[in-house]
XYZ file of C-alpha atoms in Angstrom:
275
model
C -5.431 4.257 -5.207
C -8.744 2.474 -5.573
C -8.622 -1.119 -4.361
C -9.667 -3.271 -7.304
C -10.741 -6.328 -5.333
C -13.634 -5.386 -3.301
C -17.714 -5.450 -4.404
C -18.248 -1.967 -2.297
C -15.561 0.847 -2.507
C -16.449 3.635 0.039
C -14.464 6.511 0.419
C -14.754 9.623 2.758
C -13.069 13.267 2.950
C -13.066 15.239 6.773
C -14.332 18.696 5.754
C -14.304 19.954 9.105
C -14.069 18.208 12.532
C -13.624 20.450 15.591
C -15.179 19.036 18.473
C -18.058 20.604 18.168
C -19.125 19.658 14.703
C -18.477 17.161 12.065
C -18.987 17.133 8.551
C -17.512 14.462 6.069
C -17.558 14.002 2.159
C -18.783 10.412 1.400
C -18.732 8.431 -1.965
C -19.781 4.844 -2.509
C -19.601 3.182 -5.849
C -19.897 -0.902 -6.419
C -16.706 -2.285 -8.944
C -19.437 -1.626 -11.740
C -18.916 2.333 -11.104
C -22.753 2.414 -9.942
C -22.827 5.244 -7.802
C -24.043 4.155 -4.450
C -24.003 7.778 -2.093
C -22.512 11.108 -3.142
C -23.165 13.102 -0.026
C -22.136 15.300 2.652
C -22.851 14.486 6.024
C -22.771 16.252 9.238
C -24.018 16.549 12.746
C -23.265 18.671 16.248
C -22.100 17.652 19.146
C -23.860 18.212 22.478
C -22.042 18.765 25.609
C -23.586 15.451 26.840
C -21.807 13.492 24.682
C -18.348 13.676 26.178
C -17.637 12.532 29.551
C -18.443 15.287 32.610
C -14.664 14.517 34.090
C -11.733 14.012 31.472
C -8.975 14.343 33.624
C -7.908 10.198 33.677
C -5.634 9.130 36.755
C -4.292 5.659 37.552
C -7.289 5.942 40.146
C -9.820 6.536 37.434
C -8.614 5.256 34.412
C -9.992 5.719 30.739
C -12.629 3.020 30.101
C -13.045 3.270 26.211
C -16.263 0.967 26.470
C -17.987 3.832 28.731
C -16.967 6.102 25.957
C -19.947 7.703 24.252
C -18.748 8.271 20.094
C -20.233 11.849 19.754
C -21.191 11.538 16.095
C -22.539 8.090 16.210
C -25.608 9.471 14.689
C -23.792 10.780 11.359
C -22.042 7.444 10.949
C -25.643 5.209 11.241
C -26.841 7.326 8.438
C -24.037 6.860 6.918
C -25.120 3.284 7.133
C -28.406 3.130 7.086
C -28.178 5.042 3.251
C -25.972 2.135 2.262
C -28.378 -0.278 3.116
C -31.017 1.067 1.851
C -29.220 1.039 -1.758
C -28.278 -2.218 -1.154
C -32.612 -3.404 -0.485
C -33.529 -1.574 -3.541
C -30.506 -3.927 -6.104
C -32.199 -7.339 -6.640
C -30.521 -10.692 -6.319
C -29.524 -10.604 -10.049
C -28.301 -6.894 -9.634
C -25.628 -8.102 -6.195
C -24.717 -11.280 -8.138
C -23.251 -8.974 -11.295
C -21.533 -7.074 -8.574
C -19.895 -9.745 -7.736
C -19.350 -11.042 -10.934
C -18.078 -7.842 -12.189
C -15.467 -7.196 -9.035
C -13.738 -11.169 -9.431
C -12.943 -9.958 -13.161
C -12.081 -6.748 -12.271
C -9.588 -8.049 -9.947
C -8.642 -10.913 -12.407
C -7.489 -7.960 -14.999
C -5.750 -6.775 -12.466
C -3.749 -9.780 -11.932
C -3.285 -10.767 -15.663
C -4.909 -8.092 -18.182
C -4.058 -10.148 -20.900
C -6.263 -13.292 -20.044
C -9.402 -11.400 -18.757
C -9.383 -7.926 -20.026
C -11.687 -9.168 -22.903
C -14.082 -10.513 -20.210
C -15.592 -6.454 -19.688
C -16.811 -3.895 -21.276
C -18.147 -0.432 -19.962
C -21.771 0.725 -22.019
C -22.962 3.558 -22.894
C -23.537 4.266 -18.637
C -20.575 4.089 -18.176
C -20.745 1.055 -16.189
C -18.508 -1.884 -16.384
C -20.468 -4.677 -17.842
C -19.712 -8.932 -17.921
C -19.251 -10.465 -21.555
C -18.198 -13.710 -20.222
C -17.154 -15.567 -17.202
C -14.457 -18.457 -16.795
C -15.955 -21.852 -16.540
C -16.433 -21.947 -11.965
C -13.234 -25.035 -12.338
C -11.480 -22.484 -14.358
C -7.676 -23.261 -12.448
C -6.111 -19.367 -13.504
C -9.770 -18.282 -11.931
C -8.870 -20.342 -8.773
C -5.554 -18.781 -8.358
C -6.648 -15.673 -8.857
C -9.279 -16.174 -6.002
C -6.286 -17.251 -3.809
C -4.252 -13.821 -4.593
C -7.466 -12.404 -3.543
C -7.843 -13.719 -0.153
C -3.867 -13.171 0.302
C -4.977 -9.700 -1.032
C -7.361 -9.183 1.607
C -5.199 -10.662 4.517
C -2.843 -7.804 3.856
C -5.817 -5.276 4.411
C -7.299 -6.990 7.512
C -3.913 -6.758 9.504
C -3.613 -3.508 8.000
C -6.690 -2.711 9.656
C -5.605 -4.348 12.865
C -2.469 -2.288 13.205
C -4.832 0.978 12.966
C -7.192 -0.676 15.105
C -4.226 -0.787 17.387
C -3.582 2.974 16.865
C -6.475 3.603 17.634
C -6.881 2.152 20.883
C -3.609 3.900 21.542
C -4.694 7.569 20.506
C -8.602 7.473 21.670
C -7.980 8.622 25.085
C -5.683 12.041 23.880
C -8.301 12.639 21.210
C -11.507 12.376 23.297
C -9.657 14.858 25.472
C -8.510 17.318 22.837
C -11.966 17.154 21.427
C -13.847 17.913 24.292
C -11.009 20.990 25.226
C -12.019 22.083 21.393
C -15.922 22.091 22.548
C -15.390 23.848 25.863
C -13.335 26.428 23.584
C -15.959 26.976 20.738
C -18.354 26.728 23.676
C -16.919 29.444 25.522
C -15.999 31.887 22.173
C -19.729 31.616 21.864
C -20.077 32.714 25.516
C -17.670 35.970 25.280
C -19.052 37.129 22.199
C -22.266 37.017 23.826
C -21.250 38.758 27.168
C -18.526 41.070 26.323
C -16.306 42.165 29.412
C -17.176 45.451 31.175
C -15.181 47.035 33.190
C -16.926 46.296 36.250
C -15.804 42.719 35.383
C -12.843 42.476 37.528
C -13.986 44.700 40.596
C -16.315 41.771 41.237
C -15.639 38.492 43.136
C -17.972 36.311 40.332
C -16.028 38.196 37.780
C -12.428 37.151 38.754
C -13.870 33.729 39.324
C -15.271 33.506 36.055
C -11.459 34.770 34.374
C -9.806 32.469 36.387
C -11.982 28.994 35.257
C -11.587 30.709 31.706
C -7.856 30.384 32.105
C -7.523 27.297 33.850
C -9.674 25.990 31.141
C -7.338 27.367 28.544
C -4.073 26.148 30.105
C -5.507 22.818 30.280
C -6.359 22.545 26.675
C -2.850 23.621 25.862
C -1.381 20.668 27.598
C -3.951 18.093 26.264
C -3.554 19.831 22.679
C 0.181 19.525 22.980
C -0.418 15.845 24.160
C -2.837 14.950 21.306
C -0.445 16.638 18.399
C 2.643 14.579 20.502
C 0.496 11.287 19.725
C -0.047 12.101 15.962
C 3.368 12.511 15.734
C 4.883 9.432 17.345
C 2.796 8.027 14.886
C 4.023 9.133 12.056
C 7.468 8.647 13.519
C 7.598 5.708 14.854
C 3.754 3.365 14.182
C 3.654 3.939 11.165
C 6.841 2.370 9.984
C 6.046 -0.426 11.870
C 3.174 -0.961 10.385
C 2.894 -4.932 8.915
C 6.363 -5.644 10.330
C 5.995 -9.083 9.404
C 5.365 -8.360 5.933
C 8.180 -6.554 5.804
C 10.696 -8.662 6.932
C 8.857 -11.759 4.466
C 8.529 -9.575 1.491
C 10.670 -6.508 1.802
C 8.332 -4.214 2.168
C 8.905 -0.465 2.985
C 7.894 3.561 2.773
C 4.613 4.666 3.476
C 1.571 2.522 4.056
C 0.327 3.450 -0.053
C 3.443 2.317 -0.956
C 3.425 -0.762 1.029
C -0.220 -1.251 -0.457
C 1.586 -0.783 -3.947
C 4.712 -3.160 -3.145
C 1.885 -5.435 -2.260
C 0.298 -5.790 -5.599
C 3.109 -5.741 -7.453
C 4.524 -8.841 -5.688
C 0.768 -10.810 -5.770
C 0.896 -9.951 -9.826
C 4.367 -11.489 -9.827
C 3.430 -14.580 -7.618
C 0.214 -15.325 -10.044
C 3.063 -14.952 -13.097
C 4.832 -17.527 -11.586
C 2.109 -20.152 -10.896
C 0.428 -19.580 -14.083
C 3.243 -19.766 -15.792
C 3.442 -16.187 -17.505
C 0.006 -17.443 -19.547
C-alpha cells in the first residue's frame, strides 16, 4: 500500500539476483503522481567484489565494514537519476511537492475537511486549490500524526536494519557460493569432460575442488535459507514489540502498517473532535 505521507515514493521489484547479476524494476513518483524514474537497472558482479576467503572463524571474524557491496554501482545510478530529476524541478516545482503531499496526507486523516483542497488535471497530476491558513490548528495536528506517522517507519526501518546486520554475513556467503557456481557452469560447458579426465592427477584434482566447492555451497545455502526462515518465524513477529504491547498491534508487518493508520485516523478524530 502506497504510503500517503511522504514527498518521494520509490518503489523497486528484484527481477533476478543470483550472485552473479542483478537486475531490479525501479519506479519513483512525487505525491503529485509526477513520474520521477521508470527503469530497469542492472549490473554484474566481478569475482573481485566478494572477499578471496569466506570461511569466518572466531579467529577471523566477519567485519561487515571491510565488506565490499557488489552492486554498489547499480544503486549510485539509482541515485544519481534521482538527483538529477530533482536539479531539473525548480524551487516553485519542490515547494508544490510539498504542498501537495501535507494535503494528501491531511485527506488521509480527515477526507471530509481537505478532500476539496485537490484536484487532479487533465495530466493526471494532483494539483493544490487551496491551502489552510500556516496557524490552521486541524493542519497542526495533522502535522503531529505525521511525525508519529513517520516514527513508526523509522523504527520499522531500524528493526530491518537490525535484520540485516543479522543476515549479511549468510548472504554474502551464499552469494559468492552462487558466483563460484554460475562461474564454474560457465567453465564445464566450456571444457566438457573427456575421458582421459580421470586417468590424470590435474584431472582428479580439478573433480575434487569441484566437489568440495559444491558441498560447501550446500551447507552455506542451507544456512542462508535457515536465516530467512527464522525470520519469518520468529523476527518478524517481533517486529515493533513496543508498539504492540502500547497499541495492540499484530499479523504481518502490512498489517501492522494498516493497524497503524487506522489508529492515527482515530487519534486525530478524537482531538479534533470528529470535525
Amino acid at each position: 500500500e502506497a504510503d500517503p505521507s511522504v514527498d518521494l515514493l520509490i518503489q523497486g521489484r528484484i527481477l533476478r539476483s543470483n550472485g552473479t547479476e542483478l537486475a531490479v524494476q525501479i519506479n519513483a513518483a512525487d505525491s503529485s503522481g509526477r513520474n520521477w524514474i521508470s527503469a530497469v537497472y542492472g549490473d554484474e558482479a566481478v569475482r573481485s567484489d566478494y572477499p578471496k576467503d569466506i570461511r569466518f572463524t572466531p579467529s577471523r571474524p566477519f567485519v561487515p565494514s571491510e565488506h565490499q557491496e557488489p552492486y554498489q554501482d547499480l544503486y549510485e545510478k539509482i541515485g544519481n537519476d534521482l538527483v538529477t530529476v530533482r536539479s531539473n524541478l525548480s524551487a516553485s516545482d519542490l515547494q508544490t511537492i510539498r504542498d501537495v503531499s501535507t494535503l494528501v496526507y491531511a485527506n488521509d486523516l480527515s477526507p471530509e475537511s481537505f478532500g476539496h483542497m485537490l484536484t487532479t488535471n487533465d495530466k493526471g497530476l494532483l494539483e493544490v486549490i487551496s491551502l489552510p491558513a500556516d496557524n490552521d490548528p486541524m493542519l497542526a495536528r495533522v502535522e503531529d500524526m505525521r511525525v508519529r506517522h513517520h516514527v513508526f517507519i523509522d523504527t520499522v526501518d531500524e528493526y530491518y536494519g537490525a535484520l540485516h546486520d543479522e543476515m549479511v554475513q549468510a548472504y554474502i556467503m551464499w552469494r559468492r557460493h552462487s558466483f563460484d557456481q554460475k562461474e564454474q557452469l560457465v567453465s564445464r560447458e566450456e571444457q566438457p569432460l573427456n575421458q582421459d579426465f580421470f586417468s590424470s592427477s590435474s584431472g582428479y584434482l580439478t573433480f575434487t575442488q569441484r566437489y568440495n566447492r559444491y558441498r560447501w555451497s550446500k551447507i552455506y545455502r542451507q544456512e542462508f535459507q535457515e536465516l530467512a526462515a527464522g525470520f519469518n518465524q520468529e523476527l518478524a513477529p517481533a517486529i515493533l514489540k513496543l508498539n504492540e504491547q502500547v497499541h495492540g498491534l499484530s499479523g504481518t508487518m502490512a498489517e501492522q502498517y494498516i493497524q497503524w493508520r487506522r489508529i492515527l485516523r482515530r487519534l486525530f478524530e478524537l482531538e479534533t473532535g470528529g470535525v
